Amino acid sequence: MTDPSPLWEVFVRARRGLSHTHVGSLHAPDAELALRNARDLYTRRQEGVSIWVVPASAITASSPDEKDAFFDPAADKVYRHPTFYDVPDGVAHL
Amino acid sequence: MYGNDFGAPEEASGGGLLGEVEAAEAALREAAARQRRGLPASDDDLAGFFAEIVEADQKIEPRDWMPEAYRKTLIRQIAQHAHSEIIGMQPEGNWISRAPSLKRKAILLAKVQDEAGHGLYLYAAAETLGISRDELVDLLLDGRQKYSSIFNYPTLTWADVGAIGWLVDGAAIVNQVPLCRCSYGPYARAMIRICKEESFHQRQGYEILHTLAHGTPEQKAMAQDALDRWWYPSLAMFGPPDGESTHSTQSMAWKIKRFSNDELRQRFVDMCVQQAEILGLTIPDPGLRWNDERQAYDYTQPDYDELMRVIKGDGPCNRERMAHRRRAHADGAWVREAAAAYAGKRAAEKKEKVAA
């Protein structure tokens, strides 16, 4: 049998112009109730203008065990950062 | 983490506690931004890696390796904290229907709702350690986990609602502000949120007492009586004296706990003295006096035998609190069942539509 009140992760957009940010989790039987519970639990003080709720079971996460190998490809690409490049003296607007 | 969206930090002056919460929040972000050494060299190094993260004041996160005892200690502490928030709704809930004005009633209702919210943040933090909500609820209902002994005292008058806000929530804040720096990420984040909300609770309690203390002689006497009854139980909230505290040393090493019971108790007493003066009420301790050498107040210790009796189940309201919680849980069963049945039906309808 499935869990009658599964776990949901809650994301809130604090103000227009900001992205949704994870604020916590809660239990609810369905999406509609999860949304209402999220409003009561995480926006009692006008902390948000928009809420997402996502079933925790629907999230695929990278595993901490493979963190090394998983994020390795980014480690040797310093040229992705602007600080990698030498800028000749006197160049403006670069 | 979006607690930073609450009002402006100008509020931080109020006793400095909110300022400390802000500082803990900033430290959390700063520690996260700091580059730490790479990852554990091998599986054998997991314990070393854990120790290093804790040492560097960074946060342990749910899926990181952690010592089993660390996990168990956190589950016990966070669960007990969550249960306290939930049971703590009762003494004040007792006065919602009898609040002296509509304004006071609306405020109290919001406060009790906050306590429920705090319980839920904390249950969610405990669940990240691999225990389910149902298990946690059962542990409370079966009496296998405890809640703060303070909630086993009765709220006899409206002034008690004020005393709870000022003293009980005040003591809770002193206890909890250092937890904003706890080494376990989800707990630290929940505590930052909770502490910010608690400061409204403390102020509303103080305001109730201030109003009563500046009212008729009868009202002032009622406020004094509440202070007389709540003072020592509030001091006992910090737990047994350092010499007798069983969990302290290891928790300090793990940076779950940052200050000893006695240090926090002292901090609380030092804060309250001046606040009581402004209320015009007398702290019921003839031994209370400033010690110039220690730069702190000397005070009379609470009765720790009484604390132990209340923890063991023999406080004035232990049975009533548990009976009420069990009844509320049982009475809510049909709501949970109905919501689950409705969700099941809707899901089945959706499936049919997709199939059609």
Short mmCIF file of C-alpha atoms in Angstrom, two decimals:
data_model
loop_
_atom_site.label_atom_id
_atom_site.label_comp_id
_atom_site.label_asym_id
_atom_site.label_seq_id
_atom_site.Cartn_x
_atom_site.Cartn_y
_atom_site.Cartn_z
CA MET A 1 0.00 0.00 0.00
CA THR A 2 1.19 3.52 -0.69
CA ASP A 3 1.78 5.97 2.13
CA PRO A 4 -1.56 7.67 2.92
CA SER A 5 0.26 10.92 3.72
CA PRO A 6 3.52 11.10 1.79
CA LEU A 7 6.30 13.67 2.16
CA TRP A 8 6.34 16.82 -0.01
CA GLU A 9 9.16 19.28 -0.49
CA VAL A 10 8.15 22.92 -0.41
CA PHE A 11 9.67 25.73 -2.50
CA VAL A 12 8.71 29.35 -2.02
CA ARG A 13 9.28 32.41 -4.18
CA ALA A 14 9.81 35.13 -1.61
CA ARG A 15 9.22 38.09 -3.90
CA ARG A 16 8.75 38.75 -7.57
CA GLY A 17 12.10 38.57 -9.30
CA LEU A 18 13.54 35.89 -7.00
CA SER A 19 13.64 32.18 -7.75
CA HIS A 20 11.79 29.56 -5.75
CA THR A 21 13.88 28.35 -2.82
CA HIS A 22 13.55 25.16 -0.83
CA VAL A 23 12.12 26.00 2.59
CA GLY A 24 11.28 22.62 4.10
CA SER A 25 8.94 19.68 3.85
CA LEU A 26 5.59 18.46 5.07
CA HIS A 27 3.17 15.54 4.87
CA ALA A 28 -0.10 15.66 2.93
CA PRO A 29 -2.36 13.15 1.20
CA ASP A 30 -2.44 15.00 -2.12
CA ALA A 31 -1.01 17.99 -3.97
CA GLU A 32 -3.89 20.30 -3.21
CA LEU A 33 -3.67 19.73 0.53
CA ALA A 34 0.11 19.91 0.37
CA LEU A 35 -0.22 23.37 -1.15
CA ARG A 36 -2.66 24.53 1.52
CA ASN A 37 -0.59 23.05 4.31
CA ALA A 38 2.49 24.72 2.84
CA ARG A 39 0.71 28.07 2.89
CA ASP A 40 -0.19 27.62 6.57
CA LEU A 41 3.18 26.23 7.56
CA TYR A 42 5.70 28.25 5.58
CA THR A 43 4.03 31.56 4.68
CA ARG A 44 2.29 32.64 7.88
CA ARG A 45 4.25 35.91 7.76
CA GLN A 46 3.93 36.77 4.09
CA GLU A 47 7.19 35.03 3.24
CA GLY A 48 6.09 34.21 -0.27
CA VAL A 49 4.19 35.14 -3.40
CA SER A 50 4.26 31.67 -4.96
CA ILE A 51 4.63 28.09 -3.69
CA TRP A 52 5.68 24.86 -5.38
CA VAL A 53 5.10 21.49 -3.75
CA VAL A 54 6.87 18.42 -5.12
CA PRO A 55 6.46 14.82 -3.93
CA ALA A 56 9.76 14.00 -2.21
CA SER A 57 9.66 10.60 -3.93
CA ALA A 58 9.77 12.35 -7.32
CA ILE A 59 13.14 13.96 -6.63
CA THR A 60 16.23 12.30 -7.99
CA ALA A 61 19.30 13.39 -6.06
CA SER A 62 22.99 12.94 -6.72
CA SER A 63 24.49 10.71 -4.07
CA PRO A 64 27.09 12.06 -1.66
CA ASP A 65 29.10 8.84 -2.14
CA GLU A 66 29.82 9.63 -5.75
CA LYS A 67 30.30 13.36 -5.17
CA ASP A 68 33.94 13.14 -6.16
CA ALA A 69 33.53 11.53 -9.54
CA PHE A 70 30.25 13.25 -10.22
CA PHE A 71 31.53 16.79 -9.91
CA ASP A 72 35.07 16.10 -11.12
CA PRO A 73 34.55 17.20 -14.72
CA ALA A 74 34.15 20.80 -13.56
CA ALA A 75 37.35 20.84 -11.54
CA ASP A 76 39.85 21.23 -14.39
CA LYS A 77 38.06 23.90 -16.39
CA VAL A 78 39.35 27.05 -14.81
CA TYR A 79 39.02 28.73 -18.20
CA ARG A 80 35.27 28.88 -17.55
CA HIS A 81 35.91 31.71 -15.10
CA PRO A 82 36.66 35.23 -16.31
CA THR A 83 39.54 35.50 -13.84
CA PHE A 84 41.45 32.92 -15.92
CA TYR A 85 42.25 35.42 -18.62
CA ASP A 86 45.03 38.02 -18.66
CA VAL A 87 43.70 41.39 -19.57
CA PRO A 88 46.33 43.74 -21.07
CA ASP A 89 46.79 47.01 -19.22
CA GLY A 90 44.61 49.84 -20.39
CA VAL A 91 41.74 47.84 -21.86
CA ALA A 92 38.40 49.31 -20.81
CA HIS A 93 34.90 47.81 -20.64
CA LEU A 94 36.17 44.19 -20.65
CA MET B 1 16.70 29.34 4.13
CA TYR B 2 14.72 32.40 3.51
CA GLY B 3 14.27 33.67 7.00
CA ASN B 4 16.25 36.69 5.88
CA ASP B 5 13.11 38.02 4.31
CA PHE B 6 11.55 38.85 7.66
CA GLY B 7 11.41 42.56 8.38
CA ALA B 8 14.51 44.59 8.96
CA PRO B 9 17.31 43.72 11.37
CA GLU B 10 16.67 46.97 13.28
CA GLU B 11 14.64 44.75 15.59
CA ALA B 12 17.88 43.17 16.67
CA SER B 13 18.23 45.54 19.59
CA GLY B 14 15.54 43.74 21.62
CA GLY B 15 17.74 42.00 24.15
CA GLY B 16 20.25 41.20 21.44
CA LEU B 17 18.82 37.70 20.95
CA LEU B 18 17.40 38.40 17.53
CA GLY B 19 20.77 39.87 16.65
CA GLU B 20 22.38 36.61 17.67
CA VAL B 21 19.98 34.70 15.43
CA GLU B 22 20.89 36.97 12.53
CA ALA B 23 24.56 36.40 13.28
CA ALA B 24 24.07 32.63 13.37
CA GLU B 25 22.33 32.82 10.03
CA ALA B 26 25.13 34.88 8.54
CA ALA B 27 27.69 32.42 9.96
CA LEU B 28 25.80 29.56 8.36
CA ARG B 29 26.04 31.21 4.97
CA GLU B 30 29.63 32.23 5.48
CA ALA B 31 30.69 28.72 6.55
CA ALA B 32 28.92 27.29 3.53
CA ALA B 33 30.78 29.66 1.24
CA ARG B 34 34.17 28.84 2.73
CA GLN B 35 36.11 26.32 0.73
CA ARG B 36 36.78 23.24 2.75
CA ARG B 37 39.19 20.49 1.94
CA GLY B 38 37.96 18.10 -0.78
CA LEU B 39 36.11 14.92 0.03
CA PRO B 40 36.93 11.92 2.16
CA ALA B 41 40.01 10.26 0.71
CA SER B 42 38.44 6.85 1.11
CA ASP B 43 35.62 5.15 2.94
CA ASP B 44 37.92 4.60 5.91
CA ASP B 45 38.23 8.32 6.31
CA LEU B 46 34.51 8.96 6.85
CA ALA B 47 34.88 9.54 10.59
CA GLY B 48 37.80 11.87 10.00
CA PHE B 49 35.84 13.77 7.41
CA PHE B 50 32.87 14.11 9.79
CA ALA B 51 35.15 15.39 12.54
CA GLU B 52 36.73 17.88 10.18
CA ILE B 53 33.40 19.31 9.04
CA VAL B 54 32.28 19.74 12.64
CA GLU B 55 35.64 21.25 13.58
CA ALA B 56 35.39 23.76 10.72
CA ASP B 57 31.90 24.83 11.90
CA GLN B 58 30.37 23.59 8.69
CA LYS B 59 27.11 21.65 8.59
CA ILE B 60 26.48 17.94 8.46
CA GLU B 61 23.69 17.26 5.98
CA PRO B 62 21.16 14.38 5.94
CA ARG B 63 22.93 12.09 3.50
CA ASP B 64 26.44 12.57 4.94
CA TRP B 65 28.01 9.80 6.95
CA MET B 66 27.62 10.39 10.68
CA PRO B 67 28.35 8.37 13.82
CA GLU B 68 25.34 6.31 14.85
CA ALA B 69 25.37 7.89 18.31
CA TYR B 70 25.28 11.38 16.76
CA ARG B 71 22.23 10.37 14.74
CA LYS B 72 20.51 8.88 17.79
CA THR B 73 21.27 11.88 19.98
CA LEU B 74 19.88 14.23 17.37
CA ILE B 75 16.72 12.21 16.84
CA ARG B 76 16.12 12.13 20.59
CA GLN B 77 16.75 15.84 21.02
CA ILE B 78 14.89 17.09 17.95
CA ALA B 79 11.93 14.79 18.61
CA GLN B 80 11.70 15.89 22.22
CA HIS B 81 11.83 19.46 21.05
CA ALA B 82 9.07 18.83 18.49
CA HIS B 83 6.88 17.09 21.07
CA SER B 84 7.37 20.06 23.40
CA GLU B 85 6.06 22.46 20.77
CA ILE B 86 2.98 20.29 20.21
CA ILE B 87 2.22 19.66 23.89
CA GLY B 88 3.05 23.32 24.54
CA MET B 89 -0.04 24.31 22.58
CA GLN B 90 -2.25 23.04 25.41
CA PRO B 91 -1.52 25.35 28.36
CA GLU B 92 -2.10 28.43 26.22
CA GLY B 93 -4.83 26.90 24.09
CA ASN B 94 -6.67 26.67 27.40
CA TRP B 95 -7.13 30.47 27.29
CA ILE B 96 -8.06 31.07 23.66
CA SER B 97 -11.78 30.95 24.36
CA ARG B 98 -11.41 33.16 27.43
CA ALA B 99 -8.95 35.78 26.21
CA PRO B 100 -9.98 39.21 27.58
CA SER B 101 -10.46 40.87 24.16
CA LEU B 102 -10.81 40.01 20.52
CA LYS B 103 -7.33 41.41 19.86
CA ARG B 104 -5.75 39.24 22.56
CA LYS B 105 -7.67 36.26 21.27
CA ALA B 106 -6.49 36.72 17.68
CA ILE B 107 -2.88 37.11 18.88
CA LEU B 108 -3.04 34.03 21.09
CA LEU B 109 -4.58 32.00 18.30
CA ALA B 110 -1.73 33.02 15.98
CA LYS B 111 0.81 32.15 18.64
CA VAL B 112 -0.60 28.69 19.31
CA GLN B 113 -0.68 28.11 15.56
CA ASP B 114 3.00 29.08 15.45
CA GLU B 115 3.75 26.43 18.07
CA ALA B 116 2.13 23.83 15.84
CA GLY B 117 4.27 25.12 12.98
CA HIS B 118 7.42 24.84 15.08
CA GLY B 119 6.53 21.27 15.95
CA LEU B 120 6.16 20.49 12.25
CA TYR B 121 9.47 22.13 11.22
CA LEU B 122 11.17 20.04 13.88
CA TYR B 123 9.44 16.77 13.01
CA ALA B 124 10.57 17.33 9.42
CA ALA B 125 14.15 17.92 10.61
CA ALA B 126 14.05 14.70 12.67
CA GLU B 127 12.70 12.79 9.69
CA THR B 128 15.80 13.66 7.66
CA LEU B 129 17.67 11.40 10.10
CA GLY B 130 15.74 8.35 8.97
CA ILE B 131 12.82 8.11 11.40
CA SER B 132 9.22 8.39 10.14
CA ARG B 133 6.59 10.82 11.31
CA ASP B 134 4.34 7.97 12.42
CA GLU B 135 7.11 6.53 14.57
CA LEU B 136 7.71 9.92 16.16
CA VAL B 137 4.03 10.40 16.93
CA ASP B 138 3.85 6.91 18.44
CA LEU B 139 6.93 7.53 20.58
CA LEU B 140 5.19 10.53 22.12
CA LEU B 141 1.78 8.89 22.51
CA ASP B 142 3.33 5.77 24.10
CA GLY B 143 5.31 7.93 26.50
CA ARG B 144 8.63 6.57 25.22
CA GLN B 145 9.87 10.05 24.38
CA LYS B 146 9.53 13.10 26.59
CA TYR B 147 8.57 16.71 26.15
CA SER B 148 9.66 19.71 28.18
CA SER B 149 8.55 19.39 31.80
CA ILE B 150 7.40 23.03 31.89
CA PHE B 151 4.19 22.17 30.05
CA ASN B 152 3.08 19.99 32.93
CA TYR B 153 2.25 23.08 34.95
CA PRO B 154 -1.30 24.52 34.78
CA THR B 155 -2.34 27.93 33.41
CA LEU B 156 -4.63 29.09 36.19
CA THR B 157 -5.16 32.73 35.17
CA TRP B 158 -4.87 34.97 32.12
CA ALA B 159 -1.63 36.33 33.59
CA ASP B 160 -0.16 32.86 33.16
CA VAL B 161 -0.43 33.32 29.40
CA GLY B 162 1.74 36.40 29.83
CA ALA B 163 4.18 34.57 32.09
CA ILE B 164 4.50 31.73 29.59
CA GLY B 165 5.31 34.16 26.81
CA TRP B 166 7.81 36.17 28.82
CA LEU B 167 9.49 33.47 30.91
CA VAL B 168 8.89 30.13 29.21
CA ASP B 169 9.38 31.40 25.67
CA GLY B 170 12.18 33.63 26.94
CA ALA B 171 13.98 30.65 28.47
CA ALA B 172 13.32 28.66 25.32
CA ILE B 173 14.91 31.39 23.20
CA VAL B 174 18.01 31.53 25.41
CA ASN B 175 18.24 27.76 25.05
CA GLN B 176 17.56 27.77 21.35
CA VAL B 177 19.58 30.67 20.02
CA PRO B 178 22.82 28.65 20.34
CA LEU B 179 21.08 25.78 18.52
CA CYS B 180 20.95 28.01 15.44
CA ARG B 181 24.68 27.16 15.24
CA CYS B 182 24.19 23.42 15.75
CA SER B 183 26.37 21.20 13.53
CA TYR B 184 23.38 19.45 11.93
CA GLY B 185 22.14 21.56 9.01
CA PRO B 186 18.39 20.83 9.03
CA TYR B 187 18.17 21.40 12.80
CA ALA B 188 20.15 24.65 12.63
CA ARG B 189 17.95 25.97 9.82
CA ALA B 190 14.73 25.03 11.63
CA MET B 191 16.01 26.75 14.76
CA ILE B 192 16.78 30.00 12.95
CA ARG B 193 13.24 30.12 11.69
CA ILE B 194 11.79 29.21 15.07
CA CYS B 195 13.84 31.73 17.03
CA LYS B 196 12.69 34.57 14.81
CA GLU B 197 9.08 33.64 15.43
CA GLU B 198 9.61 33.05 19.16
CA SER B 199 10.65 36.62 19.72
CA PHE B 200 7.11 37.72 18.86
CA HIS B 201 5.87 35.22 21.45
CA GLN B 202 8.11 36.57 24.14
CA ARG B 203 7.11 40.16 23.48
CA GLN B 204 3.39 39.41 23.44
CA GLY B 205 3.77 37.72 26.84
CA TYR B 206 5.73 40.63 28.22
CA GLU B 207 3.11 43.05 26.95
CA ILE B 208 0.31 41.11 28.66
CA LEU B 209 2.17 41.26 31.97
CA HIS B 210 3.07 44.90 31.50
CA THR B 211 -0.58 45.80 30.90
CA LEU B 212 -1.69 43.83 33.97
CA ALA B 213 1.12 45.17 36.14
CA HIS B 214 0.04 48.72 35.32
CA GLY B 215 -3.66 48.03 35.79
CA THR B 216 -5.75 47.72 38.94
CA PRO B 217 -4.18 46.39 42.16
CA GLU B 218 -5.98 43.09 41.54
CA GLN B 219 -4.53 42.84 38.04
CA LYS B 220 -1.06 43.62 39.32
CA ALA B 221 -1.44 40.97 42.02
CA MET B 222 -2.47 38.48 39.36
CA ALA B 223 0.65 39.28 37.32
CA GLN B 224 2.84 38.91 40.43
CA ASP B 225 1.21 35.59 41.27
CA ALA B 226 1.94 34.29 37.77
CA LEU B 227 5.59 35.33 38.08
CA ASP B 228 5.76 33.66 41.51
CA ARG B 229 4.53 30.37 40.12
CA TRP B 230 6.43 30.33 36.81
CA TRP B 231 9.85 31.62 37.87
CA TYR B 232 11.42 28.46 39.26
CA PRO B 233 9.88 26.03 36.75
CA SER B 234 11.30 28.33 34.02
CA LEU B 235 14.78 28.15 35.59
CA ALA B 236 14.42 24.37 35.66
CA MET B 237 13.84 24.37 31.89
CA PHE B 238 17.61 24.59 31.39
CA GLY B 239 17.94 21.10 32.83
CA PRO B 240 19.92 19.72 35.75
CA PRO B 241 23.06 21.52 36.96
CA ASP B 242 26.18 20.88 34.87
CA GLY B 243 27.59 18.29 37.24
CA GLU B 244 24.53 16.06 36.83
CA SER B 245 23.76 16.54 33.16
CA THR B 246 24.12 13.22 31.37
CA HIS B 247 24.26 14.19 27.71
CA SER B 248 26.25 17.37 27.82
CA THR B 249 29.90 16.53 27.18
CA GLN B 250 29.44 14.51 24.02
CA SER B 251 26.87 16.96 22.65
CA MET B 252 29.29 19.82 23.20
CA ALA B 253 32.03 17.95 21.35
CA TRP B 254 29.67 17.37 18.43
CA LYS B 255 28.63 21.02 18.50
CA ILE B 256 25.01 20.08 18.96
CA LYS B 257 25.14 21.98 22.21
CA ARG B 258 27.26 25.11 22.59
CA PHE B 259 26.82 26.20 26.20
CA SER B 260 26.27 24.32 29.43
CA ASN B 261 22.92 24.26 31.25
CA ASP B 262 24.23 26.50 34.02
CA GLU B 263 25.71 29.05 31.61
CA LEU B 264 22.39 29.41 29.83
CA ARG B 265 20.46 29.59 33.09
CA GLN B 266 22.72 32.40 34.27
CA ARG B 267 22.24 34.27 31.02
CA PHE B 268 18.47 33.99 31.43
CA VAL B 269 18.49 35.26 35.02
CA ASP B 270 20.69 38.20 34.07
CA MET B 271 18.27 39.15 31.30
CA CYS B 272 15.13 38.84 33.41
CA VAL B 273 16.14 41.03 36.34
CA GLN B 274 15.93 44.31 34.47
CA GLN B 275 12.82 43.21 32.57
CA ALA B 276 11.07 42.44 35.87
CA GLU B 277 12.03 45.87 37.19
CA ILE B 278 10.34 47.56 34.26
CA LEU B 279 7.25 45.47 34.86
CA GLY B 280 7.33 46.60 38.48
CA LEU B 281 7.12 42.97 39.59
CA THR B 282 9.34 41.14 42.06
CA ILE B 283 11.23 37.99 41.14
CA PRO B 284 10.39 35.58 43.98
CA ASP B 285 13.99 35.02 45.05
CA PRO B 286 15.26 36.66 48.26
CA GLY B 287 18.76 35.48 47.35
CA LEU B 288 18.84 37.40 44.08
CA ARG B 289 21.63 39.99 44.06
CA TRP B 290 24.29 41.40 41.77
CA ASN B 291 27.70 39.86 42.19
CA ASP B 292 30.26 42.43 41.16
CA GLU B 293 33.08 39.93 41.06
CA ARG B 294 31.32 37.54 38.70
CA GLN B 295 29.57 40.37 36.82
CA ALA B 296 26.38 38.32 37.09
CA TYR B 297 23.46 37.82 39.45
CA ASP B 298 23.59 35.32 42.27
CA TYR B 299 20.30 33.48 42.45
CA THR B 300 18.58 30.57 44.14
CA GLN B 301 18.59 27.33 42.18
CA PRO B 302 15.26 25.75 41.29
CA ASP B 303 14.19 22.56 43.04
CA TYR B 304 15.80 19.86 40.88
CA ASP B 305 14.06 17.07 42.79
CA GLU B 306 10.79 18.59 41.68
CA LEU B 307 12.12 18.76 38.11
CA MET B 308 12.95 15.04 38.23
CA ARG B 309 9.52 14.22 39.65
CA VAL B 310 7.80 16.15 36.87
CA ILE B 311 10.00 14.56 34.19
CA LYS B 312 9.17 11.13 35.58
CA GLY B 313 5.46 11.85 35.16
CA ASP B 314 4.38 13.27 38.48
CA GLY B 315 3.85 16.92 37.63
CA PRO B 316 0.52 18.66 38.16
CA CYS B 317 -0.69 18.07 34.57
CA ASN B 318 1.31 15.19 33.04
CA ARG B 319 -1.63 12.82 32.76
CA GLU B 320 -3.99 15.50 31.52
CA ARG B 321 -1.56 16.63 28.78
CA MET B 322 -0.98 13.12 27.48
CA ALA B 323 -4.66 12.18 27.66
CA HIS B 324 -5.55 15.29 25.70
CA ARG B 325 -2.91 14.60 23.04
CA ARG B 326 -4.05 10.99 22.63
CA ARG B 327 -7.67 12.07 22.40
CA ALA B 328 -6.88 14.78 19.84
CA HIS B 329 -4.92 12.28 17.75
CA ALA B 330 -7.72 9.69 17.91
CA ASP B 331 -10.40 12.30 17.19
CA GLY B 332 -8.49 13.40 14.11
CA ALA B 333 -8.25 9.89 12.68
CA TRP B 334 -11.37 10.24 10.55
CA VAL B 335 -10.02 13.42 8.97
CA ARG B 336 -6.77 11.73 8.01
CA GLU B 337 -8.66 8.71 6.67
CA ALA B 338 -11.10 10.84 4.69
CA ALA B 339 -8.30 12.91 3.15
CA ALA B 340 -6.39 9.77 2.20
CA ALA B 341 -9.52 8.17 0.71
CA TYR B 342 -10.26 11.32 -1.29
CA ALA B 343 -6.68 11.49 -2.56
CA GLY B 344 -6.88 7.80 -3.51
CA LYS B 345 -10.13 8.32 -5.38
CA ARG B 346 -8.80 11.32 -7.28
CA ALA B 347 -5.63 9.46 -8.22
CA ALA B 348 -7.69 6.53 -9.51
CA GLU B 349 -9.91 8.85 -11.58
CA LYS B 350 -6.85 10.45 -13.11
CA LYS B 351 -5.44 7.08 -14.04
CA GLU B 352 -8.72 6.09 -15.71
CA LYS B 353 -8.74 9.30 -17.72
CA VAL B 354 -5.19 8.69 -18.88
CA ALA B 355 -6.09 5.12 -19.82
CA ALA B 356 -9.22 6.20 -21.73
#
